[in-house]
PDB file of C-alpha atoms in Angstrom:
ATOM      1  CA  MET A  14     156.527  53.930  54.393  1.00 52.00           C
ATOM      2  CA  LYS A  15     159.616  55.441  52.155  1.00 57.00           C
ATOM      3  CA  ASN A  16     162.881  54.699  52.889  1.00 60.00           C
ATOM      4  CA  ILE A  17     164.200  57.378  54.671  1.00 59.00           C
ATOM      5  CA  PRO A  18     167.843  57.830  55.394  1.00 64.00           C
ATOM      6  CA  LEU A  19     168.208  57.254  59.492  1.00 60.00           C
ATOM      7  CA  SER A  20     170.225  60.327  59.897  1.00 63.00           C
ATOM      8  CA  ARG A  21     168.131  62.513  58.001  1.00 65.00           C
ATOM      9  CA  PHE A  22     165.003  61.137  60.052  1.00 59.00           C
ATOM     10  CA  VAL A  23     167.012  61.883  63.450  1.00 58.00           C
ATOM     11  CA  SER A  24     167.658  65.441  62.116  1.00 61.00           C
ATOM     12  CA  VAL A  25     164.239  66.200  61.450  1.00 61.00           C
ATOM     13  CA  ALA A  26     163.203  64.495  64.734  1.00 58.00           C
ATOM     14  CA  LEU A  27     165.592  66.759  66.729  1.00 54.00           C
ATOM     15  CA  ALA A  28     164.737  69.714  64.859  1.00 55.00           C
ATOM     16  CA  CYS A  29     160.756  69.070  65.613  1.00 53.00           C
ATOM     17  CA  MET A  30     161.564  68.622  69.080  1.00 53.00           C
ATOM     18  CA  LEU A  31     163.910  71.945  69.551  1.00 50.00           C
ATOM     19  CA  LEU A  32     161.151  73.887  67.914  1.00 49.00           C
ATOM     20  CA  ALA A  33     158.715  72.342  69.904  1.00 48.00           C
ATOM     21  CA  GLY A  34     160.661  72.975  73.110  1.00 47.00           C
ATOM     22  CA  CYS A  35     161.144  76.758  72.072  1.00 41.00           C
ATOM     23  CA  SER A  36     157.308  77.005  71.544  1.00 33.00           C
ATOM     24  CA  VAL A  37     156.473  75.917  74.940  1.00 34.00           C
ATOM     25  CA  SER A  38     157.226  77.915  78.081  1.00 29.00           C
ATOM     26  CA  TYR A  39     156.455  77.060  81.614  1.00 32.00           C
ATOM     27  CA  LYS A  40     156.968  79.786  83.975  1.00 38.00           C
ATOM     28  CA  LEU A  41     157.670  78.160  87.570  1.00 44.00           C
ATOM     29  CA  ASN A  42     158.700  80.928  89.433  1.00 49.00           C
ATOM     30  CA  GLY A  43     156.491  79.660  92.235  1.00 58.00           C
ATOM     31  CA  THR A  44     154.208  83.092  92.566  1.00 69.00           C
ATOM     32  CA  TYR A  45     150.580  83.552  91.680  1.00 78.00           C
ATOM     33  CA  ILE A  46     150.469  87.121  91.266  1.00 88.00           C
ATOM     34  CA  ASP A  47     148.783  89.697  88.897  1.00 90.00           C
ATOM     35  CA  TYR A  48     151.573  92.211  88.760  1.00 92.00           C
ATOM     36  CA  ASN A  49     149.209  94.382  86.708  1.00 93.00           C
ATOM     37  CA  VAL A  50     147.177  94.907  89.991  1.00 94.00           C
ATOM     38  CA  VAL A  51     149.478  93.824  92.818  1.00 95.00           C
ATOM     39  CA  LYS A  52     152.609  96.147  92.590  1.00 96.00           C
ATOM     40  CA  THR A  53     153.992  96.422  96.101  1.00 97.00           C
ATOM     41  CA  ILE A  54     154.236  94.716  99.526  1.00 97.00           C
ATOM     42  CA  THR A  55     154.780  95.729 103.010  1.00 98.00           C
ATOM     43  CA  LEU A  56     156.892  93.552 105.580  1.00 98.00           C
ATOM     44  CA  GLU A  57     156.381  94.678 108.870  1.00 98.00           C
ATOM     45  CA  ALA A  58     159.017  93.919 111.290  1.00 97.00           C
ATOM     46  CA  PHE A  59     158.263  90.684 113.113  1.00 98.00           C
ATOM     47  CA  ALA A  60     159.126  90.985 116.932  1.00 97.00           C
ATOM     48  CA  ASN A  61     160.174  87.992 119.316  1.00 97.00           C
ATOM     49  CA  ARG A  62     157.251  87.595 121.690  1.00 97.00           C
ATOM     50  CA  ALA A  63     158.389  84.182 122.628  1.00 96.00           C
ATOM     51  CA  SER A  64     158.940  83.761 126.383  1.00 93.00           C
ATOM     52  CA  TYR A  65     162.285  82.026 125.837  1.00 91.00           C
ATOM     53  CA  GLN A  66     164.568  84.587 123.940  1.00 91.00           C
ATOM     54  CA  TRP A  67     167.215  84.299 121.748  1.00 93.00           C
ATOM     55  CA  SER A  68     168.013  87.756 120.629  1.00 93.00           C
ATOM     56  CA  PRO A  69     169.291  87.246 116.521  1.00 96.00           C
ATOM     57  CA  MET A  70     165.951  85.445 116.006  1.00 97.00           C
ATOM     58  CA  ALA A  71     163.885  88.303 115.309  1.00 97.00           C
ATOM     59  CA  SER A  72     166.429  89.758 112.612  1.00 97.00           C
ATOM     60  CA  MET A  73     167.303  86.518 111.235  1.00 98.00           C
ATOM     61  CA  PHE A  74     163.677  85.812 110.690  1.00 98.00           C
ATOM     62  CA  ASN A  75     162.954  89.390 109.081  1.00 98.00           C
ATOM     63  CA  ASN A  76     165.883  89.127 106.876  1.00 98.00           C
ATOM     64  CA  THR A  77     165.011  85.667 105.581  1.00 98.00           C
ATOM     65  CA  LEU A  78     161.328  86.826 105.000  1.00 98.00           C
ATOM     66  CA  SER A  79     162.419  89.911 103.060  1.00 98.00           C
ATOM     67  CA  ASP A  80     164.835  88.085 100.989  1.00 98.00           C
ATOM     68  CA  ALA A  81     162.408  85.570  99.943  1.00 97.00           C
ATOM     69  CA  TYR A  82     160.071  87.916  98.546  1.00 96.00           C
ATOM     70  CA  ASN A  83     162.966  90.056  96.639  1.00 96.00           C
ATOM     71  CA  ARG A  84     164.277  86.881  95.372  1.00 95.00           C
ATOM     72  CA  GLN A  85     161.118  85.305  94.275  1.00 95.00           C
ATOM     73  CA  THR A  86     158.879  88.139  93.315  1.00 94.00           C
ATOM     74  CA  LYS A  87     158.591  91.553  91.471  1.00 95.00           C
ATOM     75  CA  LEU A  88     157.072  93.005  94.188  1.00 96.00           C
ATOM     76  CA  LYS A  89     158.717  96.400  95.266  1.00 97.00           C
ATOM     77  CA  GLN A  90     158.801  96.352  99.171  1.00 97.00           C
ATOM     78  CA  VAL A  91     157.395  99.741 100.623  1.00 97.00           C
ATOM     79  CA  LYS A  92     157.399 100.776 104.358  1.00 96.00           C
ATOM     80  CA  LYS A  93     153.455 101.355 104.888  1.00 95.00           C
ATOM     81  CA  GLU A  94     150.399 100.920 102.630  1.00 94.00           C
ATOM     82  CA  GLY A  95     151.574  98.102 100.196  1.00 96.00           C
ATOM     83  CA  ASP A  96     148.998  96.093  98.134  1.00 97.00           C
ATOM     84  CA  LEU A  97     150.190  93.245 100.325  1.00 97.00           C
ATOM     85  CA  VAL A  98     150.682  93.525 104.081  1.00 98.00           C
ATOM     86  CA  ILE A  99     152.362  90.972 106.096  1.00 98.00           C
ATOM     87  CA  ALA A 100     152.499  91.490 109.894  1.00 98.00           C
ATOM     88  CA  GLY A 101     152.944  89.309 112.635  1.00 98.00           C
ATOM     89  CA  GLU A 102     155.333  88.144 115.777  1.00 98.00           C
ATOM     90  CA  ILE A 103     157.149  85.170 116.788  1.00 98.00           C
ATOM     91  CA  THR A 104     154.888  83.681 119.540  1.00 98.00           C
ATOM     92  CA  SER A 105     157.035  80.906 120.426  1.00 97.00           C
ATOM     93  CA  TYR A 106     160.373  79.196 120.943  1.00 97.00           C
ATOM     94  CA  ASP A 107     160.747  76.198 123.311  1.00 95.00           C
ATOM     95  CA  GLN A 108     162.606  72.871 123.519  1.00 92.00           C
ATOM     96  CA  THR A 109     161.075  69.661 124.867  1.00 90.00           C
ATOM     97  CA  ASN A 110     162.374  66.086 125.445  1.00 88.00           C
ATOM     98  CA  LYS A 111     161.539  64.130 122.660  1.00 82.00           C
ATOM     99  CA  SER A 112     162.577  60.751 123.582  1.00 74.00           C
ATOM    100  CA  VAL A 113     164.078  59.034 126.434  1.00 71.00           C
ATOM    101  CA  SER A 114     166.918  56.492 126.541  1.00 71.00           C
ATOM    102  CA  ALA A 115     167.199  53.084 128.473  1.00 71.00           C
ATOM    103  CA  ASP A 116     169.209  54.976 131.511  1.00 69.00           C
ATOM    104  CA  GLY A 117     165.837  57.377 132.096  1.00 67.00           C
ATOM    105  CA  TYR A 118     167.738  60.398 130.592  1.00 71.00           C
ATOM    106  CA  SER A 119     166.687  62.260 127.604  1.00 73.00           C
ATOM    107  CA  SER A 120     168.462  61.185 124.299  1.00 82.00           C
ATOM    108  CA  MET A 121     166.609  63.799 121.981  1.00 89.00           C
ATOM    109  CA  VAL A 122     165.501  67.205 122.228  1.00 93.00           C
ATOM    110  CA  GLN A 123     162.850  68.923 120.065  1.00 95.00           C
ATOM    111  CA  LEU A 124     163.320  72.817 119.218  1.00 96.00           C
ATOM    112  CA  ARG A 125     159.944  74.468 118.102  1.00 97.00           C
ATOM    113  CA  MET A 126     159.460  77.942 116.600  1.00 98.00           C
ATOM    114  CA  THR A 127     155.976  79.392 115.972  1.00 98.00           C
ATOM    115  CA  VAL A 128     155.125  82.450 114.290  1.00 98.00           C
ATOM    116  CA  SER A 129     151.583  84.130 114.049  1.00 98.00           C
ATOM    117  CA  VAL A 130     150.888  85.941 110.536  1.00 98.00           C
ATOM    118  CA  ARG A 131     148.390  88.697 109.403  1.00 98.00           C
ATOM    119  CA  TYR A 132     148.146  88.760 105.766  1.00 97.00           C
ATOM    120  CA  THR A 133     146.132  91.412 103.713  1.00 97.00           C
ATOM    121  CA  ASN A 134     145.660  91.665 100.505  1.00 96.00           C
ATOM    122  CA  ASN A 135     144.391  95.527  99.771  1.00 97.00           C
ATOM    123  CA  THR A 136     143.509  94.386  96.192  1.00 95.00           C
ATOM    124  CA  ASN A 137     141.515  91.720  97.342  1.00 93.00           C
ATOM    125  CA  HIS A 138     140.302  91.319 100.715  1.00 95.00           C
ATOM    126  CA  ASN A 139     139.116  87.833 100.284  1.00 94.00           C
ATOM    127  CA  ASP A 140     142.534  86.468 100.136  1.00 93.00           C
ATOM    128  CA  ASP A 141     143.125  87.792 104.064  1.00 95.00           C
ATOM    129  CA  PHE A 142     143.941  85.604 106.817  1.00 97.00           C
ATOM    130  CA  GLU A 143     145.627  85.517 110.381  1.00 98.00           C
ATOM    131  CA  LYS A 144     147.335  82.072 110.914  1.00 98.00           C
ATOM    132  CA  THR A 145     149.924  80.418 112.690  1.00 98.00           C
ATOM    133  CA  PHE A 146     153.189  78.678 111.101  1.00 98.00           C
ATOM    134  CA  SER A 147     155.528  76.521 113.052  1.00 98.00           C
ATOM    135  CA  SER A 148     158.544  74.300 112.546  1.00 98.00           C
ATOM    136  CA  THR A 149     160.310  71.806 114.547  1.00 97.00           C
ATOM    137  CA  ARG A 150     163.751  70.437 114.287  1.00 97.00           C
ATOM    138  CA  ASP A 151     165.375  67.716 116.615  1.00 95.00           C
ATOM    139  CA  TYR A 152     168.938  67.375 118.130  1.00 94.00           C
ATOM    140  CA  ASP A 153     170.709  64.987 120.232  1.00 92.00           C
ATOM    141  CA  SER A 154     170.681  66.008 123.954  1.00 89.00           C
ATOM    142  CA  SER A 155     174.571  65.107 124.309  1.00 90.00           C
ATOM    143  CA  GLN A 156     174.671  68.737 122.317  1.00 91.00           C
ATOM    144  CA  GLN A 157     174.312  71.865 123.917  1.00 92.00           C
ATOM    145  CA  LEU A 158     171.666  73.978 122.631  1.00 92.00           C
ATOM    146  CA  SER A 159     173.975  76.836 121.957  1.00 92.00           C
ATOM    147  CA  ALA A 160     176.309  74.819 119.817  1.00 95.00           C
ATOM    148  CA  VAL A 161     173.315  73.797 117.574  1.00 96.00           C
ATOM    149  CA  GLN A 162     171.150  76.746 118.055  1.00 96.00           C
ATOM    150  CA  GLU A 163     172.049  78.811 115.085  1.00 97.00           C
ATOM    151  CA  GLU A 164     171.931  76.360 112.348  1.00 97.00           C
ATOM    152  CA  LEU A 165     168.574  74.572 113.716  1.00 97.00           C
ATOM    153  CA  VAL A 166     166.836  78.143 114.043  1.00 97.00           C
ATOM    154  CA  GLN A 167     167.834  79.295 110.530  1.00 98.00           C
ATOM    155  CA  GLN A 168     166.401  75.787 109.231  1.00 98.00           C
ATOM    156  CA  MET A 169     163.254  76.715 111.127  1.00 98.00           C
ATOM    157  CA  ILE A 170     163.176  80.239 109.686  1.00 98.00           C
ATOM    158  CA  ASP A 171     163.591  78.961 106.424  1.00 98.00           C
ATOM    159  CA  ASP A 172     160.814  76.477 106.747  1.00 98.00           C
ATOM    160  CA  ILE A 173     158.137  78.774 108.197  1.00 98.00           C
ATOM    161  CA  VAL A 174     159.293  81.654 105.246  1.00 98.00           C
ATOM    162  CA  ASP A 175     158.537  79.103 102.793  1.00 97.00           C
ATOM    163  CA  GLN A 176     155.077  78.099 104.450  1.00 97.00           C
ATOM    164  CA  ILE A 177     154.186  81.948 104.752  1.00 97.00           C
ATOM    165  CA  PHE A 178     155.438  82.557 101.009  1.00 96.00           C
ATOM    166  CA  ASN A 179     153.478  79.442  99.629  1.00 95.00           C
ATOM    167  CA  GLU A 180     150.124  80.602 101.601  1.00 95.00           C
ATOM    168  CA  THR A 181     150.541  84.302 100.468  1.00 95.00           C
ATOM    169  CA  VAL A 182     151.543  84.470  96.820  1.00 92.00           C
ATOM    170  CA  ALA A 183     152.360  80.851  95.784  1.00 86.00           C
ATOM    171  CA  LYS A 184     148.625  79.856  96.369  1.00 71.00           C
ATOM    172  CA  TRP A 185     149.809  76.001  96.921  1.00 59.00           C
TER     173      TRP A 185
END
């Protein structure tokens, strides 16, 4: 090997890496959508059909679901007959004692939310499904539910929306 000055070797190596970096492009937007075929999505409003009701939950869920598809896809949201249709309802929202302390009282409470989803792909009905998605969060029983409810419900909604998004358009 010829005696090449170190600075020139480093310059050539950096230039090669920059060129290679510019020529390779990874698109990691989290979706697997053929936008030539699928252009629209209908997100029907999810009603809260859980026996235990917390009134802001349905609107929080619907807003988070809509925001996820707006932010992460180029699909146009339409009121009816979209290429993709997502419908469903919140079917369960409850709390159970998760653990008991030495004095015999509950020390942790588990909050659980379940959502039933019907997904229709009008461009490929082989992708259609009806599934249930759920999420749980724990909180210390010394806290009142009203003090932690909004934060925990939003965390569960974020988790369920991620599950739905991944199942419908991310194909993970």
